[in-house]
Amino acid sequence: RKEVEQDPGPFNVPEGATVAFNCTYSNSASQSFFWYRQDCRKEPKLLMSVYSSGNEDGRFTAQLNRASQYISLLIRDSKLSDSATYLCVVNLPQGRRALTFGSGTRLQVQP
Amino acid sequence: EAGVAQSPRYKIIEKRQSVAFWCNPISGHATLYWYQQILGQGPKLLIQFQNNGVVDDSQLPKDRFSAERLKGVDSTLKIQPAKLEDSAVYLCASSPHRQGGTDTQYFGPGTRLTVL
């Protein structure tokens, strides 16, 4: 079983749509959770951290369910510029491995 | 603030040849990471340094890969000899925290390696 699993997509949505991505992780000791964004042929960049209480940053909302080991990202009012691959990322306890990435979910927002 | 620098940006070699990549992290960042990203997959950690010491190299194929960070600043990753399956983007990242825990990691632009 992969440590971080995501639906690879692609998700093809029209501008203005709401889209949700899900991710599951296998290690219950995971401590920190993130969504990274990666544009085609570019490096990953941090989109947002994910907190147990849920958090929002503009059009983006992230949720964490530790009991189910499940992370989600919701994008409202999709823009063409949101087209990218979204990587679900977890961080194991300090002193151990660095970030563990999912394979990513590709989003294509269409005009 | 300057970001993470990597060179070269692209490299094409034949199998069994050697190749080296260079990374200069953000100034003052104690922790440096090398990741391998194969097409269609997420980045996978190869090695993590804290200053000039290795924290984690459990996923580094040590029979052919080596890395060093001698002065605790810049780092080199070497592959010798290269195999076809080493074709990937090699990403360097750095973070400021000594333990490299939950601090944000900043990625360089990567080196795209093609092995023929």
PDB file of C-alpha atoms in Angstrom:
ATOM      1  CA  ARG A   1       0.000   0.000   0.000  1.00  0.00           C
ATOM      2  CA  LYS A   2       1.307   3.462  -0.894  1.00  0.00           C
ATOM      3  CA  GLU A   3       2.005   5.794   2.006  1.00  0.00           C
ATOM      4  CA  VAL A   4      -0.018   8.591   0.412  1.00  0.00           C
ATOM      5  CA  GLU A   5      -2.700   7.815  -2.145  1.00  0.00           C
ATOM      6  CA  GLN A   6      -4.461  10.206  -4.481  1.00  0.00           C
ATOM      7  CA  ASP A   7      -6.742   9.915  -7.473  1.00  0.00           C
ATOM      8  CA  PRO A   8      -4.492  10.898 -10.394  1.00  0.00           C
ATOM      9  CA  GLY A   9      -7.340  12.477 -12.363  1.00  0.00           C
ATOM     10  CA  PRO A  10      -7.345  14.412 -14.562  1.00  0.00           C
ATOM     11  CA  PHE A  11     -10.230  16.450 -13.286  1.00  0.00           C
ATOM     12  CA  ASN A  12     -11.577  18.560 -16.143  1.00  0.00           C
ATOM     13  CA  VAL A  13     -13.851  21.310 -14.833  1.00  0.00           C
ATOM     14  CA  PRO A  14     -15.262  24.529 -16.281  1.00  0.00           C
ATOM     15  CA  GLU A  15     -14.283  27.908 -14.934  1.00  0.00           C
ATOM     16  CA  GLY A  16     -16.266  28.802 -11.843  1.00  0.00           C
ATOM     17  CA  ALA A  17     -16.828  25.207 -10.796  1.00  0.00           C
ATOM     18  CA  THR A  18     -16.133  23.785  -7.364  1.00  0.00           C
ATOM     19  CA  VAL A  19     -13.822  20.790  -7.281  1.00  0.00           C
ATOM     20  CA  ALA A  20     -12.649  18.563  -4.440  1.00  0.00           C
ATOM     21  CA  PHE A  21      -9.598  16.334  -4.161  1.00  0.00           C
ATOM     22  CA  ASN A  22      -9.149  13.582  -1.614  1.00  0.00           C
ATOM     23  CA  CYS A  23      -6.107  11.863  -0.240  1.00  0.00           C
ATOM     24  CA  THR A  24      -5.499   9.038   2.231  1.00  0.00           C
ATOM     25  CA  TYR A  25      -2.329   8.295   4.168  1.00  0.00           C
ATOM     26  CA  SER A  26      -1.247   5.026   5.744  1.00  0.00           C
ATOM     27  CA  ASN A  27       0.975   6.039   8.661  1.00  0.00           C
ATOM     28  CA  SER A  28      -1.073   7.032  11.695  1.00  0.00           C
ATOM     29  CA  ALA A  29       2.046   8.633  13.200  1.00  0.00           C
ATOM     30  CA  SER A  30       2.048  11.316  10.494  1.00  0.00           C
ATOM     31  CA  GLN A  31       2.179  14.681  12.173  1.00  0.00           C
ATOM     32  CA  SER A  32       1.897  17.392   9.557  1.00  0.00           C
ATOM     33  CA  PHE A  33      -0.098  17.653   6.392  1.00  0.00           C
ATOM     34  CA  PHE A  34       0.133  19.876   3.363  1.00  0.00           C
ATOM     35  CA  TRP A  35      -1.109  20.497  -0.114  1.00  0.00           C
ATOM     36  CA  TYR A  36       1.541  21.470  -2.655  1.00  0.00           C
ATOM     37  CA  ARG A  37       0.886  22.735  -6.126  1.00  0.00           C
ATOM     38  CA  GLN A  38       3.077  21.796  -9.077  1.00  0.00           C
ATOM     39  CA  ASP A  39       2.771  23.460 -12.452  1.00  0.00           C
ATOM     40  CA  CYS A  40       3.897  21.603 -15.548  1.00  0.00           C
ATOM     41  CA  ARG A  41       7.693  21.261 -15.603  1.00  0.00           C
ATOM     42  CA  LYS A  42       8.057  23.393 -12.483  1.00  0.00           C
ATOM     43  CA  GLU A  43       9.001  22.661  -8.900  1.00  0.00           C
ATOM     44  CA  PRO A  44       6.398  21.973  -6.192  1.00  0.00           C
ATOM     45  CA  LYS A  45       5.290  24.971  -4.149  1.00  0.00           C
ATOM     46  CA  LEU A  46       3.436  24.981  -0.864  1.00  0.00           C
ATOM     47  CA  LEU A  47      -0.236  25.779  -1.345  1.00  0.00           C
ATOM     48  CA  MET A  48      -1.377  25.409   2.240  1.00  0.00           C
ATOM     49  CA  SER A  49      -0.903  23.496   5.432  1.00  0.00           C
ATOM     50  CA  VAL A  50      -3.770  21.347   6.686  1.00  0.00           C
ATOM     51  CA  TYR A  51      -4.916  21.602  10.290  1.00  0.00           C
ATOM     52  CA  SER A  52      -7.190  19.315  12.279  1.00  0.00           C
ATOM     53  CA  SER A  53      -9.769  22.059  12.671  1.00  0.00           C
ATOM     54  CA  GLY A  54      -9.836  22.691   8.946  1.00  0.00           C
ATOM     55  CA  ASN A  55      -8.527  25.852   7.358  1.00  0.00           C
ATOM     56  CA  GLU A  56      -9.363  28.173   4.545  1.00  0.00           C
ATOM     57  CA  ASP A  57      -7.252  30.414   2.334  1.00  0.00           C
ATOM     58  CA  GLY A  58      -9.362  32.418  -0.061  1.00  0.00           C
ATOM     59  CA  ARG A  59     -11.010  29.987  -2.468  1.00  0.00           C
ATOM     60  CA  PHE A  60      -9.158  27.000  -1.007  1.00  0.00           C
ATOM     61  CA  THR A  61     -10.342  24.931   1.948  1.00  0.00           C
ATOM     62  CA  ALA A  62      -8.413  22.038   3.452  1.00  0.00           C
ATOM     63  CA  GLN A  63      -9.753  19.438   5.857  1.00  0.00           C
ATOM     64  CA  LEU A  64      -8.064  16.699   7.881  1.00  0.00           C
ATOM     65  CA  ASN A  65      -9.719  13.637   9.397  1.00  0.00           C
ATOM     66  CA  ARG A  66      -7.137  11.909  11.564  1.00  0.00           C
ATOM     67  CA  ALA A  67      -9.457   9.040  12.525  1.00  0.00           C
ATOM     68  CA  SER A  68      -9.960   8.116   8.877  1.00  0.00           C
ATOM     69  CA  GLN A  69      -6.467   9.240   7.827  1.00  0.00           C
ATOM     70  CA  TYR A  70      -8.011  11.360   5.135  1.00  0.00           C
ATOM     71  CA  ILE A  71      -7.177  14.816   3.768  1.00  0.00           C
ATOM     72  CA  SER A  72      -9.207  16.904   1.368  1.00  0.00           C
ATOM     73  CA  LEU A  73      -8.816  20.077  -0.669  1.00  0.00           C
ATOM     74  CA  LEU A  74     -11.764  22.066  -1.967  1.00  0.00           C
ATOM     75  CA  ILE A  75     -11.353  24.733  -4.631  1.00  0.00           C
ATOM     76  CA  ARG A  76     -14.268  27.082  -5.172  1.00  0.00           C
ATOM     77  CA  ASP A  77     -14.849  29.301  -8.205  1.00  0.00           C
ATOM     78  CA  SER A  78     -12.099  27.619 -10.227  1.00  0.00           C
ATOM     79  CA  LYS A  79      -9.861  29.838 -12.352  1.00  0.00           C
ATOM     80  CA  LEU A  80      -7.904  28.901 -15.455  1.00  0.00           C
ATOM     81  CA  SER A  81      -4.771  29.603 -13.418  1.00  0.00           C
ATOM     82  CA  ASP A  82      -5.702  26.824 -10.993  1.00  0.00           C
ATOM     83  CA  SER A  83      -4.774  24.264 -13.650  1.00  0.00           C
ATOM     84  CA  ALA A  84      -1.912  22.293 -12.124  1.00  0.00           C
ATOM     85  CA  THR A  85      -1.116  19.077 -10.285  1.00  0.00           C
ATOM     86  CA  TYR A  86      -2.025  19.085  -6.595  1.00  0.00           C
ATOM     87  CA  LEU A  87       0.211  16.999  -4.374  1.00  0.00           C
ATOM     88  CA  CYS A  88      -0.954  15.674  -1.023  1.00  0.00           C
ATOM     89  CA  VAL A  89       1.954  15.629   1.408  1.00  0.00           C
ATOM     90  CA  VAL A  90       2.499  14.250   4.890  1.00  0.00           C
ATOM     91  CA  ASN A  91       5.379  14.632   7.316  1.00  0.00           C
ATOM     92  CA  LEU A  92       6.420  11.860   9.668  1.00  0.00           C
ATOM     93  CA  PRO A  93       7.673  12.510  13.187  1.00  0.00           C
ATOM     94  CA  GLN A  94      10.710  14.740  13.545  1.00  0.00           C
ATOM     95  CA  GLY A  95      14.080  13.186  13.015  1.00  0.00           C
ATOM     96  CA  ARG A  96      12.716  10.707  10.504  1.00  0.00           C
ATOM     97  CA  ARG A  97      11.962  11.031   6.863  1.00  0.00           C
ATOM     98  CA  ALA A  98      11.158  14.285   5.232  1.00  0.00           C
ATOM     99  CA  LEU A  99       8.029  15.002   3.243  1.00  0.00           C
ATOM    100  CA  THR A 100       6.184  12.047   1.737  1.00  0.00           C
ATOM    101  CA  PHE A 101       4.338  12.981  -1.413  1.00  0.00           C
ATOM    102  CA  GLY A 102       1.365  11.468  -3.152  1.00  0.00           C
ATOM    103  CA  SER A 103       1.529  11.091  -6.909  1.00  0.00           C
ATOM    104  CA  GLY A 104      -0.671  14.118  -7.397  1.00  0.00           C
ATOM    105  CA  THR A 105      -4.068  14.911  -8.855  1.00  0.00           C
ATOM    106  CA  ARG A 106      -4.116  16.796 -12.108  1.00  0.00           C
ATOM    107  CA  LEU A 107      -6.644  19.596 -12.505  1.00  0.00           C
ATOM    108  CA  GLN A 108      -7.502  21.177 -15.823  1.00  0.00           C
ATOM    109  CA  VAL A 109      -9.823  24.172 -15.677  1.00  0.00           C
ATOM    110  CA  GLN A 110     -11.431  24.880 -19.016  1.00  0.00           C
ATOM    111  CA  PRO A 111     -12.858  28.159 -20.341  1.00  0.00           C
TER     112      PRO A 111
ATOM    113  CA  GLU B   1      15.712  36.626  -1.003  1.00  0.00           C
ATOM    114  CA  ALA B   2      17.393  34.274  -3.462  1.00  0.00           C
ATOM    115  CA  GLY B   3      15.788  30.872  -3.828  1.00  0.00           C
ATOM    116  CA  VAL B   4      17.309  27.428  -4.062  1.00  0.00           C
ATOM    117  CA  ALA B   5      19.710  27.245  -6.994  1.00  0.00           C
ATOM    118  CA  GLN B   6      20.392  24.092  -8.970  1.00  0.00           C
ATOM    119  CA  SER B   7      22.578  23.281 -11.939  1.00  0.00           C
ATOM    120  CA  PRO B   8      22.574  22.083 -14.568  1.00  0.00           C
ATOM    121  CA  ARG B   9      18.907  22.453 -15.483  1.00  0.00           C
ATOM    122  CA  TYR B  10      19.057  19.692 -18.066  1.00  0.00           C
ATOM    123  CA  LYS B  11      21.401  16.790 -18.655  1.00  0.00           C
ATOM    124  CA  ILE B  12      21.390  14.014 -21.231  1.00  0.00           C
ATOM    125  CA  ILE B  13      23.778  11.101 -20.798  1.00  0.00           C
ATOM    126  CA  GLU B  14      24.125   7.530 -21.939  1.00  0.00           C
ATOM    127  CA  LYS B  15      23.640   4.633 -19.579  1.00  0.00           C
ATOM    128  CA  ARG B  16      26.699   3.656 -17.559  1.00  0.00           C
ATOM    129  CA  GLN B  17      28.010   7.235 -17.667  1.00  0.00           C
ATOM    130  CA  SER B  18      28.417   9.384 -14.570  1.00  0.00           C
ATOM    131  CA  VAL B  19      26.637  12.615 -13.747  1.00  0.00           C
ATOM    132  CA  ALA B  20      26.703  15.165 -10.948  1.00  0.00           C
ATOM    133  CA  PHE B  21      24.151  17.742  -9.834  1.00  0.00           C
ATOM    134  CA  TRP B  22      24.772  20.794  -7.710  1.00  0.00           C
ATOM    135  CA  CYS B  23      22.492  22.601  -5.253  1.00  0.00           C
ATOM    136  CA  ASN B  24      22.884  25.841  -3.321  1.00  0.00           C
ATOM    137  CA  PRO B  25      20.166  26.193  -0.672  1.00  0.00           C
ATOM    138  CA  ILE B  26      18.656  29.385   0.647  1.00  0.00           C
ATOM    139  CA  SER B  27      21.175  31.191   2.820  1.00  0.00           C
ATOM    140  CA  GLY B  28      20.972  30.117   6.439  1.00  0.00           C
ATOM    141  CA  HIS B  29      18.885  27.008   5.833  1.00  0.00           C
ATOM    142  CA  ALA B  30      20.273  24.179   7.934  1.00  0.00           C
ATOM    143  CA  THR B  31      18.405  21.336   6.276  1.00  0.00           C
ATOM    144  CA  LEU B  32      18.849  20.248   2.681  1.00  0.00           C
ATOM    145  CA  TYR B  33      16.987  17.523   0.800  1.00  0.00           C
ATOM    146  CA  TRP B  34      17.431  15.755  -2.501  1.00  0.00           C
ATOM    147  CA  TYR B  35      14.304  14.289  -4.080  1.00  0.00           C
ATOM    148  CA  GLN B  36      13.830  12.230  -7.232  1.00  0.00           C
ATOM    149  CA  GLN B  37      10.663  12.812  -9.223  1.00  0.00           C
ATOM    150  CA  ILE B  38       9.882  10.295 -11.945  1.00  0.00           C
ATOM    151  CA  LEU B  39       7.336  11.370 -14.555  1.00  0.00           C
ATOM    152  CA  GLY B  40       3.801  10.929 -13.276  1.00  0.00           C
ATOM    153  CA  GLN B  41       4.857  10.438  -9.667  1.00  0.00           C
ATOM    154  CA  GLY B  42       5.370  12.641  -6.650  1.00  0.00           C
ATOM    155  CA  PRO B  43       8.865  13.516  -5.445  1.00  0.00           C
ATOM    156  CA  LYS B  44      10.592  10.796  -3.448  1.00  0.00           C
ATOM    157  CA  LEU B  45      13.203  11.639  -0.826  1.00  0.00           C
ATOM    158  CA  LEU B  46      16.704  10.380  -1.600  1.00  0.00           C
ATOM    159  CA  ILE B  47      18.699  11.999   1.195  1.00  0.00           C
ATOM    160  CA  GLN B  48      18.295  14.600   3.928  1.00  0.00           C
ATOM    161  CA  PHE B  49      21.159  16.614   5.425  1.00  0.00           C
ATOM    162  CA  GLN B  50      21.168  18.684   8.566  1.00  0.00           C
ATOM    163  CA  ASN B  51      24.123  21.027   8.228  1.00  0.00           C
ATOM    164  CA  ASN B  52      26.827  18.668   6.928  1.00  0.00           C
ATOM    165  CA  GLY B  53      25.469  15.488   8.530  1.00  0.00           C
ATOM    166  CA  VAL B  54      23.161  12.897   6.973  1.00  0.00           C
ATOM    167  CA  VAL B  55      19.792  12.577   8.737  1.00  0.00           C
ATOM    168  CA  ASP B  56      18.156  10.070   6.400  1.00  0.00           C
ATOM    169  CA  ASP B  57      19.535   8.249   3.365  1.00  0.00           C
ATOM    170  CA  SER B  58      17.392   5.136   3.659  1.00  0.00           C
ATOM    171  CA  GLN B  59      15.991   5.508   0.137  1.00  0.00           C
ATOM    172  CA  LEU B  60      19.274   6.385  -1.569  1.00  0.00           C
ATOM    173  CA  PRO B  61      20.505   3.583  -3.888  1.00  0.00           C
ATOM    174  CA  LYS B  62      23.957   3.616  -2.401  1.00  0.00           C
ATOM    175  CA  ASP B  63      25.465   1.277  -4.965  1.00  0.00           C
ATOM    176  CA  ARG B  64      25.258   4.044  -7.556  1.00  0.00           C
ATOM    177  CA  PHE B  65      24.158   7.265  -5.839  1.00  0.00           C
ATOM    178  CA  SER B  66      26.219   9.418  -3.519  1.00  0.00           C
ATOM    179  CA  ALA B  67      25.748  12.855  -2.035  1.00  0.00           C
ATOM    180  CA  GLU B  68      27.733  15.221   0.082  1.00  0.00           C
ATOM    181  CA  ARG B  69      27.374  18.542   1.817  1.00  0.00           C
ATOM    182  CA  LEU B  70      30.894  19.080   3.037  1.00  0.00           C
ATOM    183  CA  LYS B  71      30.697  22.598   4.457  1.00  0.00           C
ATOM    184  CA  GLY B  72      27.057  22.506   5.437  1.00  0.00           C
ATOM    185  CA  VAL B  73      26.047  24.813   2.622  1.00  0.00           C
ATOM    186  CA  ASP B  74      25.909  23.622  -0.981  1.00  0.00           C
ATOM    187  CA  SER B  75      25.567  19.987  -1.953  1.00  0.00           C
ATOM    188  CA  THR B  76      26.305  17.642  -4.834  1.00  0.00           C
ATOM    189  CA  LEU B  77      24.457  14.485  -5.842  1.00  0.00           C
ATOM    190  CA  LYS B  78      26.264  11.988  -8.054  1.00  0.00           C
ATOM    191  CA  ILE B  79      25.114   8.973 -10.026  1.00  0.00           C
ATOM    192  CA  GLN B  80      27.724   6.478 -11.148  1.00  0.00           C
ATOM    193  CA  PRO B  81      26.958   4.537 -13.305  1.00  0.00           C
ATOM    194  CA  ALA B  82      23.587   5.786 -14.521  1.00  0.00           C
ATOM    195  CA  LYS B  83      20.781   3.441 -15.536  1.00  0.00           C
ATOM    196  CA  LEU B  84      17.811   4.079 -17.803  1.00  0.00           C
ATOM    197  CA  GLU B  85      15.468   4.116 -14.791  1.00  0.00           C
ATOM    198  CA  ASP B  86      17.383   7.072 -13.319  1.00  0.00           C
ATOM    199  CA  SER B  87      15.720   9.356 -15.873  1.00  0.00           C
ATOM    200  CA  ALA B  88      13.845  11.822 -13.674  1.00  0.00           C
ATOM    201  CA  VAL B  89      13.864  15.325 -12.293  1.00  0.00           C
ATOM    202  CA  TYR B  90      16.193  15.731  -9.326  1.00  0.00           C
ATOM    203  CA  LEU B  91      14.865  18.344  -6.950  1.00  0.00           C
ATOM    204  CA  CYS B  92      16.805  20.013  -4.198  1.00  0.00           C
ATOM    205  CA  ALA B  93      14.943  21.636  -1.315  1.00  0.00           C
ATOM    206  CA  SER B  94      15.932  23.431   1.850  1.00  0.00           C
ATOM    207  CA  SER B  95      14.266  24.410   5.093  1.00  0.00           C
ATOM    208  CA  PRO B  96      15.423  26.621   7.926  1.00  0.00           C
ATOM    209  CA  HIS B  97      14.632  24.451  10.944  1.00  0.00           C
ATOM    210  CA  ARG B  98      17.467  22.465  12.482  1.00  0.00           C
ATOM    211  CA  GLN B  99      15.382  19.295  12.772  1.00  0.00           C
ATOM    212  CA  GLY B 100      13.872  19.707   9.330  1.00  0.00           C
ATOM    213  CA  GLY B 101      10.520  18.981  10.846  1.00  0.00           C
ATOM    214  CA  THR B 102       7.443  20.813   9.815  1.00  0.00           C
ATOM    215  CA  ASP B 103       9.040  23.954   8.415  1.00  0.00           C
ATOM    216  CA  THR B 104       8.154  24.828   4.861  1.00  0.00           C
ATOM    217  CA  GLN B 105      10.492  23.323   2.315  1.00  0.00           C
ATOM    218  CA  TYR B 106      11.545  25.495  -0.585  1.00  0.00           C
ATOM    219  CA  PHE B 107      12.311  23.698  -3.801  1.00  0.00           C
ATOM    220  CA  GLY B 108      14.787  24.562  -6.507  1.00  0.00           C
ATOM    221  CA  PRO B 109      13.851  24.361 -10.208  1.00  0.00           C
ATOM    222  CA  GLY B 110      15.284  20.859 -10.515  1.00  0.00           C
ATOM    223  CA  THR B 111      17.654  19.109 -12.895  1.00  0.00           C
ATOM    224  CA  ARG B 112      15.969  17.083 -15.612  1.00  0.00           C
ATOM    225  CA  LEU B 113      18.076  13.994 -16.323  1.00  0.00           C
ATOM    226  CA  THR B 114      17.575  11.845 -19.401  1.00  0.00           C
ATOM    227  CA  VAL B 115      19.510   8.591 -19.600  1.00  0.00           C
ATOM    228  CA  LEU B 116      19.677   7.073 -23.101  1.00  0.00           C
TER     229      LEU B 116
END
